[in-house]
Amino acid sequence: MNPERNPAPRPSPGPRPGLPAWRIGLAVGAVSAPTAWALAASDEIGRWTIALGIASSVPCALLGCYLVLRRMSLLGDAISHAVLPGIAVGFLLSGALIGPAIILGAMAVGMLTALLTQLLSNLGRVPEDASMGVVFTSLFAVGVLVITNAARDVDLDPGCVLYGLIELAAIDSRPVFGLEVPRSFGAMAFALALTIGFVTLLWKELSLVSFDPALATAVGISATVVHYALMAMVAGVTVAAFEAVGSILVVAMLIVPAATAHLLTDRLPRMLLVASAVAVLSAAVGYRLAVLWNTSVAGMMAVVSGGLFASAVVGSPRHGLLGRAWHRLALSLRIAREDVLARLFRAEEESPSRPVASGSARGWASSAAGRLVGAIALRQLRARDFIRADEVDSVALTGPGRDEARELVRSHRLWESYLSTHFDLPPDHLHDPAERIEHFIGPALRAELSAELDRPDADPHGRAIPPEGTGNG
Amino acid sequence: MTTSASLDRTEAEAKAKDGAPDRPAGPPSSPVLDVHDVTVAYHRKPVLWDVDLTIDRPCLAGIVGPNGAGKSTLIKAILGLVPKASGSVRVFGKPVGAQRRLIGYVPQRESVDWDFPVTVLDVVLMGTYGRLGWFRRPGRAERSWSMECLERVGMAHLADRQIGQLSGGQQQRTFLARALAQRAEVYFMDEPMAGVDAATEAAIFALLRDLKTSGKTVFVVHHDLRTVPEYFDYTILLNMRLIAHGPTATTFSPENLRKAYGGRLAILEAAGEAVRARERSE
Amino acid sequence: MLTYNTLIVLLGTGLLGANAGLVGSYAVLRRRSLTGDALAHAALPGLCLAFLAVGQRSLPAMLAGALLSGVAGVAVISGLIRATRVKEDAAIGIVLSVFFGAGIVLSRVIQNAPGLGNKAGLDSYILGKTAGIIRQDVLLIGGVSAVSLVLIALAYKEFKLTVFDPGFARVQGWPVFWLDLMLMGLIALAVVFGLPMVGVVLMAALLILPGAAARFWTDRLGPMLALASAFGLVTGLAGTAISAHSAGMPAGPIIVLVGSGVFLVSVLSAPRRGVLGRALSAWRFRRELQERKLLRLLFDRAEADRPALRPIDRSAILQGPSGPPRRLAKALDRLIARGDVVEPSGPGGPIVLSDTGMERARAVARGYRLWERFLIEYPEQASAMADLSRESVAEVLPPDVVRELEEALRKSGQWPEDGTGGRSS
């Protein structure tokens, strides 16, 4: 790739030339269609609820990507629990659940959580998971204590703190430019803007520290500073999202979209985009389903994001279970096909006139991966016109089939020669490795092997190595 | 913040214009590396004792020793990545913290997560981050420079690959390209030739020689005794303490090797072979 | 003043704490502290489903549901780690939050259903309600604790091996999978029975805190288990008592905070593993390292000047690239203060080893040269055996090796003989 042809000055979160338009279209459609449906099917308050959900979950998803990549998801969990005392105290002081003072206070508590966890595991040599557990449960207990005490005097429901009341947040509104805007929307929009600013400004530092903290420290970008800045941001967005979804379900917003995105893409900018898309989808669809079944919006958002994650686990093209199973199947089919071709070629070599019974061809095809795969492989071979079955129940290679087979046998025997020349293996130990590797040797490697071995005519067993095909059939 | 950022930019532009790399900031007489009395202990168990090491002139140095000899630890202690129980390190006469721009580092391949969603080019670009400093983004100059570095390790055609799809050798070359992109004066490489194919090893060696010819100093933790005399003109023999250091011709002797490795036959044979080969070639 | 009700509650929380401490210790040792947390969260949907299925508050059904979905959550975690690129931390977080979300959804469905809502009392599973403990609960917890105790007593050595080195245990032919599952089952039991009392989040604390605290006081499994159970018991009792005596102090958080207090005290003050103790010993170690180094240098000088013992300039010993090394200079001050080094021509002047100092220096030099020799003779053993923190080589090396090394040093004239360089000689 010529750098001049790629004038993008920075890794911008956006499609690259390599991504086909239809896939972008599909992705955009997959996100916008359900979202539009959810918006259209809701009333004014419902739309605001969805907007609140999106504004609170997208920043979580963005920061969550770094948590997941740094294998620090549980620190996000810990922080989201631990900010509770900060919120409680802030609430007691200011009487509001959200505001600059509370966000700042929570950021401080968030950094404190990260710091205490690290101190415990470094100085106290407590295993990291245990130290996290100790810190966040203790802080959480303090928070619950303060809140239950406060709840007697002011209107703060412990349940709301744990699993949020996004439904009520949308109702509590005030007019802005003639539009009724929920009070908490401003804070959430601010958190969203702040997060986007943070990720853009520290893009390079965040990716370096996440990928290779030792190098970052070695070149003078302090991994510690970036780490604590990230933790402070996590605490900030946690608090902003807190009123909507409560302290436990915010964990779902932090981790699930990011983990889903990690299964679906191999580029950091795309990962952030996909995670945001998952967050948007979960908020919109989650709201609609919650209304349908008359249940908790926040819980439903978590469940929907979990469903999206599960579909990614199963269906991700490259890293999903189905995708991998499909790759394995394709590989076994190819190996079965090639085994049949190579065996037929050898049979022809030994006695050109004797026909091969289709029964033994079936046996060869099934030897590696079972009868079903073998049967499919044989059908594919016939469909591609590599072999033909004639009326007396025997199979033979066709012209194109023979060309394919010749290359395989050539690979096999070249490899045997190479092994016997360079590794001093006895002749009876040569066949098995060659049988495995013959499927993966292309023309380039064959040429290299042949040159390395001074263009041999025969393999170590004395059988002829067929010449390279001319490529014209 | 705006003013300081623009100030940075003009500085960088000025630097880019005259094209001269940063010269070592210390006085010209100061040695490349001065390790004074460094002891490193993990939980009271020392892994390096009293290492005193001064490298005066640029060289291509192999750090050699048996398993657990503290080779990687020495590099990490020099770079300040592990705490020292005692001792000090200076690069070109100044503490390491002040000379980060002059230092390149290639960590062990296993130290990072290769599932990380970045491309080969992204990883190489990371090499320029140290020089860019906080907040500034890599621009077109950094991109083309990084491509150039990839070119030098023969990886330019894979620039857009996700790093998880690379072979071990290609991953190592990516790390080397990243080190090149750092435009450092002194490089520290932790086992760059471990677990790579022969072609990559040859490519790495060629690159090391290039670096040396252009006056850089490279420290390489190396595990294959047979290739030491061929690859390195300077040898640092380590086994929890410094056994010997100096030009390979004098340091890489059977006596010193026995001090580092004990009487194990196979190793001494391998090394003896290497020494003989060197003598033949001289 | 101790009413029947208070007694029941005390018994319940005490037993709960003791049992959680016992099985939680294994979770802490197996690095699975947060799996217990995930399990507690994942139990909620099963609880609700069981309630929906039975249609009324039936304790056995709800506990069975909770147990099942909690274990299912743990199974999903290990499946995700094994079959996908999702890492352990993310897997735990995902299961924890998504299962909990599902639990919230179901519990709200129950609450909104006419006629069902008030009977469920599901809220107590989230925040906990110790006051609601009745005699039946105590019996149940007692039963669970007894089961845990008996199982752990029976399979003590098997569990120990599984937790310490599962790979080795598998090779030895132990059914590690089932042993692991059994441990997980014990943890699940403790969690499920604890949920209604202290709630989801605080249950995790009860599992982690006593075990993590006990770890500081002992290096052996048996005492650790006993200690963790005791810590758990005390935590539960004290928390409940405090909460009963003061208004506005719900028992759940108070129990956890008492546990944190126990933990904090352990972290700071446990004699060998505690932070203070270790910081002190590390500080001593560094000082000692510097002193020994100085003594060695002085001894080397004295040996070179044999037979005379000449005072030498401070600067001859204290040199570094940036002036005299601070720590070494301080070590010299300490040696002077102790009388190991004297300044014949007054403070700040040249220095020389005193008789006692010479004796110590000789011991240090002996140790050091033995080590040096050892590294030369047995370099391949170096990383396994070299341990500078011990002054006496004989503590680490077998006596015949020490004799052999000593002999080698004597032959080459490097053995610091008695009287070498001594002041009197």
GROMACS .gro file of N, CA, C and O in nm, chain C residues 175-248:
model
  296
  930PRO      N    1  -1.012  -3.665   3.951
  930PRO     CA    2  -1.117  -3.606   3.866
  930PRO      C    3  -1.128  -3.456   3.892
  930PRO      O    4  -1.222  -3.410   3.957
  931VAL      N    5  -1.033  -3.381   3.838
  931VAL     CA    6  -1.025  -3.238   3.870
  931VAL      C    7  -1.153  -3.165   3.834
  931VAL      O    8  -1.200  -3.079   3.907
  932PHE      N    9  -1.210  -3.203   3.717
  932PHE     CA   10  -1.331  -3.134   3.674
  932PHE      C   11  -1.439  -3.143   3.782
  932PHE      O   12  -1.502  -3.044   3.818
  933TRP      N   13  -1.458  -3.266   3.832
  933TRP     CA   14  -1.565  -3.285   3.930
  933TRP      C   15  -1.531  -3.220   4.063
  933TRP      O   16  -1.618  -3.166   4.131
  934LEU      N   17  -1.404  -3.227   4.101
  934LEU     CA   18  -1.364  -3.162   4.226
  934LEU      C   19  -1.388  -3.012   4.218
  934LEU      O   20  -1.440  -2.949   4.311
  935ASP      N   21  -1.349  -2.955   4.102
  935ASP     CA   22  -1.370  -2.813   4.080
  935ASP      C   23  -1.519  -2.779   4.088
  935ASP      O   24  -1.559  -2.680   4.149
  936LEU      N   25  -1.596  -2.864   4.023
  936LEU     CA   26  -1.740  -2.842   4.021
  936LEU      C   27  -1.797  -2.849   4.162
  936LEU      O   28  -1.884  -2.771   4.200
  937MET      N   29  -1.743  -2.942   4.240
  937MET     CA   30  -1.792  -2.957   4.376
  937MET      C   31  -1.761  -2.831   4.458
  937MET      O   32  -1.847  -2.781   4.531
  938LEU      N   33  -1.639  -2.780   4.441
  938LEU     CA   34  -1.604  -2.656   4.511
  938LEU      C   35  -1.698  -2.544   4.467
  938LEU      O   36  -1.749  -2.466   4.549
  939MET      N   37  -1.719  -2.535   4.335
  939MET     CA   38  -1.807  -2.431   4.283
  939MET      C   39  -1.947  -2.449   4.341
  939MET      O   40  -2.016  -2.352   4.374
  940GLY      N   41  -1.989  -2.576   4.353
  940GLY     CA   42  -2.121  -2.603   4.409
  940GLY      C   43  -2.132  -2.557   4.553
  940GLY      O   44  -2.232  -2.498   4.593
  941LEU      N   45  -2.025  -2.581   4.630
  941LEU     CA   46  -2.027  -2.536   4.770
  941LEU      C   47  -2.037  -2.384   4.776
  941LEU      O   48  -2.111  -2.328   4.859
  942ILE      N   49  -1.960  -2.318   4.687
  942ILE     CA   50  -1.967  -2.172   4.684
  942ILE      C   51  -2.108  -2.128   4.646
  942ILE      O   52  -2.166  -2.037   4.708
  943ALA      N   53  -2.164  -2.195   4.546
  943ALA     CA   54  -2.299  -2.159   4.501
  943ALA      C   55  -2.399  -2.175   4.615
  943ALA      O   56  -2.486  -2.090   4.635
  944LEU      N   57  -2.386  -2.285   4.690
  944LEU     CA   58  -2.477  -2.306   4.804
  944LEU      C   59  -2.467  -2.190   4.903
  944LEU      O   60  -2.568  -2.134   4.946
  945ALA      N   61  -2.343  -2.157   4.937
  945ALA     CA   62  -2.323  -2.049   5.034
  945ALA      C   63  -2.387  -1.920   4.983
  945ALA      O   64  -2.454  -1.849   5.058
  946VAL      N   65  -2.365  -1.892   4.853
  946VAL     CA   66  -2.417  -1.768   4.796
  946VAL      C   67  -2.569  -1.767   4.799
  946VAL      O   68  -2.632  -1.671   4.844
  947VAL      N   69  -2.629  -1.875   4.752
  947VAL     CA   70  -2.773  -1.878   4.737
  947VAL      C   71  -2.843  -1.862   4.873
  947VAL      O   72  -2.943  -1.792   4.885
  948PHE      N   73  -2.786  -1.924   4.976
  948PHE     CA   74  -2.848  -1.911   5.107
  948PHE      C   75  -2.818  -1.777   5.172
  948PHE      O   76  -2.892  -1.732   5.258
  949GLY      N   77  -2.711  -1.716   5.129
  949GLY     CA   78  -2.676  -1.586   5.186
  949GLY      C   79  -2.752  -1.472   5.122
  949GLY      O   80  -2.773  -1.368   5.184
  950LEU      N   81  -2.792  -1.490   4.996
  950LEU     CA   82  -2.856  -1.382   4.921
  950LEU      C   83  -2.967  -1.311   4.996
  950LEU      O   84  -2.967  -1.189   5.007
  951PRO      N   85  -3.068  -1.385   5.049
  951PRO     CA   86  -3.178  -1.313   5.112
  951PRO      C   87  -3.135  -1.233   5.235
  951PRO      O   88  -3.203  -1.141   5.275
  952MET      N   89  -3.022  -1.269   5.294
  952MET     CA   90  -2.981  -1.199   5.415
  952MET      C   91  -2.900  -1.073   5.386
  952MET      O   92  -2.925  -0.969   5.442
  953VAL      N   93  -2.797  -1.086   5.301
  953VAL     CA   94  -2.711  -0.969   5.281
  953VAL      C   95  -2.721  -0.911   5.141
  953VAL      O   96  -2.666  -0.806   5.114
  954GLY      N   97  -2.789  -0.979   5.050
  954GLY     CA   98  -2.806  -0.923   4.918
  954GLY      C   99  -2.691  -0.957   4.824
  954GLY      O  100  -2.588  -1.010   4.864
  955VAL      N  101  -2.714  -0.922   4.697
  955VAL     CA  102  -2.626  -0.968   4.591
  955VAL      C  103  -2.481  -0.921   4.607
  955VAL      O  104  -2.388  -1.000   4.610
  956VAL      N  105  -2.465  -0.790   4.615
  956VAL     CA  106  -2.328  -0.737   4.612
  956VAL      C  107  -2.252  -0.772   4.739
  956VAL      O  108  -2.135  -0.810   4.736
  957LEU      N  109  -2.322  -0.762   4.849
  957LEU     CA  110  -2.253  -0.780   4.976
  957LEU      C  111  -2.220  -0.927   5.000
  957LEU      O  112  -2.129  -0.960   5.076
  958MET      N  113  -2.291  -1.017   4.931
  958MET     CA  114  -2.258  -1.159   4.942
  958MET      C  115  -2.116  -1.184   4.893
  958MET      O  116  -2.039  -1.260   4.953
  959ALA      N  117  -2.081  -1.118   4.783
  959ALA     CA  118  -1.946  -1.134   4.728
  959ALA      C  119  -1.843  -1.096   4.833
  959ALA      O  120  -1.739  -1.162   4.848
  960ALA      N  121  -1.874  -0.990   4.907
  960ALA     CA  122  -1.780  -0.944   5.010
  960ALA      C  123  -1.759  -1.051   5.116
  960ALA      O  124  -1.647  -1.078   5.158
  961LEU      N  125  -1.868  -1.115   5.156
  961LEU     CA  126  -1.856  -1.218   5.260
  961LEU      C  127  -1.770  -1.335   5.212
  961LEU      O  128  -1.701  -1.399   5.290
  962LEU      N  129  -1.778  -1.364   5.082
  962LEU     CA  130  -1.696  -1.472   5.028
  962LEU      C  131  -1.549  -1.435   5.028
  962LEU      O  132  -1.462  -1.517   5.056
  963ILE      N  133  -1.521  -1.312   4.989
  963ILE     CA  134  -1.381  -1.273   4.963
  963ILE      C  135  -1.309  -1.230   5.090
  963ILE      O  136  -1.197  -1.272   5.117
  964LEU      N  137  -1.375  -1.144   5.168
  964LEU     CA  138  -1.304  -1.077   5.278
  964LEU      C  139  -1.238  -1.171   5.379
  964LEU      O  140  -1.118  -1.159   5.405
  965PRO      N  141  -1.312  -1.269   5.437
  965PRO     CA  142  -1.246  -1.350   5.540
  965PRO      C  143  -1.129  -1.430   5.485
  965PRO      O  144  -1.021  -1.434   5.547
  966GLY      N  145  -1.145  -1.489   5.366
  966GLY     CA  146  -1.036  -1.569   5.308
  966GLY      C  147  -0.915  -1.482   5.279
  966GLY      O  148  -0.801  -1.517   5.311
  967ALA      N  149  -0.939  -1.365   5.216
  967ALA     CA  150  -0.828  -1.278   5.182
  967ALA      C  151  -0.757  -1.230   5.308
  967ALA      O  152  -0.635  -1.215   5.311
  968ALA      N  153  -0.835  -1.204   5.414
  968ALA     CA  154  -0.774  -1.159   5.538
  968ALA      C  155  -0.693  -1.271   5.602
  968ALA      O  156  -0.580  -1.252   5.648
  969ALA      N  157  -0.751  -1.392   5.603
  969ALA     CA  158  -0.682  -1.505   5.668
  969ALA      C  159  -0.550  -1.537   5.599
  969ALA      O  160  -0.452  -1.577   5.663
  970ARG      N  161  -0.547  -1.513   5.468
  970ARG     CA  162  -0.426  -1.544   5.391
  970ARG      C  163  -0.304  -1.470   5.446
  970ARG      O  164  -0.191  -1.516   5.430
  971PHE      N  165  -0.329  -1.355   5.508
  971PHE     CA  166  -0.216  -1.275   5.556
  971PHE      C  167  -0.149  -1.334   5.679
  971PHE      O  168  -0.035  -1.306   5.707
  972TRP      N  169  -0.226  -1.414   5.751
  972TRP     CA  170  -0.174  -1.457   5.880
  972TRP      C  171  -0.103  -1.591   5.875
  972TRP      O  172  -0.033  -1.628   5.966
  973THR      N  173  -0.130  -1.668   5.769
  973THR     CA  174  -0.071  -1.801   5.767
  973THR      C  175  -0.038  -1.841   5.623
  973THR      O  176  -0.098  -1.792   5.529
  974ASP      N  177   0.057  -1.931   5.611
  974ASP     CA  178   0.095  -1.980   5.481
  974ASP      C  179   0.043  -2.120   5.456
  974ASP      O  180   0.076  -2.182   5.356
  975ARG      N  181  -0.036  -2.174   5.552
  975ARG     CA  182  -0.082  -2.311   5.535
  975ARG      C  183  -0.233  -2.317   5.523
  975ARG      O  184  -0.305  -2.236   5.581
  976LEU      N  185  -0.278  -2.415   5.444
  976LEU     CA  186  -0.420  -2.418   5.408
  976LEU      C  187  -0.510  -2.443   5.529
  976LEU      O  188  -0.609  -2.373   5.548
  977GLY      N  189  -0.475  -2.544   5.611
  977GLY     CA  190  -0.562  -2.580   5.722
  977GLY      C  191  -0.588  -2.462   5.814
  977GLY      O  192  -0.704  -2.422   5.834
  978PRO      N  193  -0.482  -2.403   5.870
  978PRO     CA  194  -0.502  -2.286   5.955
  978PRO      C  195  -0.575  -2.173   5.883
  978PRO      O  196  -0.659  -2.105   5.943
  979MET      N  197  -0.548  -2.159   5.753
  979MET     CA  198  -0.614  -2.051   5.681
  979MET      C  199  -0.765  -2.073   5.679
  979MET      O  200  -0.842  -1.979   5.701
  980LEU      N  201  -0.806  -2.197   5.654
  980LEU     CA  202  -0.950  -2.226   5.651
  980LEU      C  203  -1.013  -2.199   5.788
  980LEU      O  204  -1.119  -2.136   5.798
  981ALA      N  205  -0.946  -2.246   5.893
  981ALA     CA  206  -0.998  -2.225   6.028
  981ALA      C  207  -1.011  -2.076   6.058
  981ALA      O  208  -1.113  -2.028   6.107
  982LEU      N  209  -0.903  -2.004   6.022
  982LEU     CA  210  -0.901  -1.861   6.051
  982LEU      C  211  -1.009  -1.788   5.972
  982LEU      O  212  -1.078  -1.699   6.025
  983ALA      N  213  -1.023  -1.826   5.844
  983ALA     CA  214  -1.123  -1.760   5.761
  983ALA      C  215  -1.263  -1.784   5.817
  983ALA      O  216  -1.345  -1.692   5.821
  984SER      N  217  -1.290  -1.907   5.863
  984SER     CA  218  -1.421  -1.934   5.922
  984SER      C  219  -1.440  -1.849   6.046
  984SER      O  220  -1.547  -1.791   6.067
  985ALA      N  221  -1.335  -1.840   6.127
  985ALA     CA  222  -1.346  -1.759   6.248
  985ALA      C  223  -1.371  -1.613   6.214
  985ALA      O  224  -1.459  -1.548   6.272
  986PHE      N  225  -1.295  -1.561   6.117
  986PHE     CA  226  -1.316  -1.422   6.075
  986PHE      C  227  -1.460  -1.402   6.028
  986PHE      O  228  -1.526  -1.303   6.061
  987GLY      N  229  -1.508  -1.500   5.948
  987GLY     CA  230  -1.644  -1.489   5.897
  987GLY      C  231  -1.746  -1.486   6.009
  987GLY      O  232  -1.838  -1.406   6.011
  988LEU      N  233  -1.725  -1.574   6.107
  988LEU     CA  234  -1.815  -1.582   6.221
  988LEU      C  235  -1.818  -1.450   6.296
  988LEU      O  236  -1.925  -1.392   6.322
  989VAL      N  237  -1.698  -1.401   6.329
  989VAL     CA  238  -1.688  -1.277   6.405
  989VAL      C  239  -1.752  -1.163   6.326
  989VAL      O  240  -1.827  -1.081   6.381
  990THR      N  241  -1.723  -1.159   6.195
  990THR     CA  242  -1.779  -1.053   6.111
  990THR      C  243  -1.931  -1.054   6.119
  990THR      O  244  -1.994  -0.950   6.141
  991GLY      N  245  -1.989  -1.173   6.100
  991GLY     CA  246  -2.134  -1.182   6.101
  991GLY      C  247  -2.192  -1.141   6.236
  991GLY      O  248  -2.284  -1.060   6.242
  992LEU      N  249  -2.135  -1.194   6.343
  992LEU     CA  250  -2.186  -1.164   6.477
  992LEU      C  251  -2.173  -1.016   6.509
  992LEU      O  252  -2.269  -0.950   6.549
  993ALA      N  253  -2.050  -0.964   6.489
  993ALA     CA  254  -2.026  -0.825   6.528
  993ALA      C  255  -2.112  -0.731   6.444
  993ALA      O  256  -2.171  -0.635   6.496
  994GLY      N  257  -2.120  -0.760   6.312
  994GLY     CA  258  -2.200  -0.673   6.225
  994GLY      C  259  -2.344  -0.669   6.271
  994GLY      O  260  -2.405  -0.562   6.283
  995THR      N  261  -2.400  -0.787   6.298
  995THR     CA  262  -2.539  -0.792   6.340
  995THR      C  263  -2.558  -0.720   6.473
  995THR      O  264  -2.655  -0.644   6.491
  996ALA      N  265  -2.466  -0.741   6.564
  996ALA     CA  266  -2.479  -0.679   6.696
  996ALA      C  267  -2.475  -0.527   6.684
  996ALA      O  268  -2.559  -0.457   6.742
  997ILE      N  269  -2.379  -0.475   6.607
  997ILE     CA  270  -2.370  -0.329   6.591
  997ILE      C  271  -2.498  -0.276   6.532
  997ILE      O  272  -2.555  -0.176   6.576
  998SER      N  273  -2.545  -0.346   6.428
  998SER     CA  274  -2.664  -0.300   6.359
  998SER      C  275  -2.785  -0.302   6.451
  998SER      O  276  -2.871  -0.213   6.445
  999ALA      N  277  -2.791  -0.400   6.540
  999ALA     CA  278  -2.906  -0.410   6.629
  999ALA      C  279  -2.906  -0.299   6.733
  999ALA      O  280  -3.011  -0.260   6.782
 1000HIS      N  281  -2.789  -0.249   6.765
 1000HIS     CA  282  -2.780  -0.151   6.873
 1000HIS      C  283  -2.785  -0.008   6.827
 1000HIS      O  284  -2.781   0.083   6.909
 1001SER      N  285  -2.782   0.016   6.698
 1001SER     CA  286  -2.786   0.155   6.656
 1001SER      C  287  -2.889   0.171   6.545
 1001SER      O  288  -2.902   0.084   6.458
 1002ALA      N  289  -2.957   0.282   6.547
 1002ALA     CA  290  -3.059   0.307   6.449
 1002ALA      C  291  -2.994   0.344   6.315
 1002ALA      O  292  -2.884   0.398   6.312
 1003GLY      N  293  -3.063   0.314   6.208
 1003GLY     CA  294  -3.015   0.355   6.076
 1003GLY      C  295  -2.891   0.282   6.031
 1003GLY      O  296  -2.814   0.333   5.952
   0.00000   0.00000   0.00000
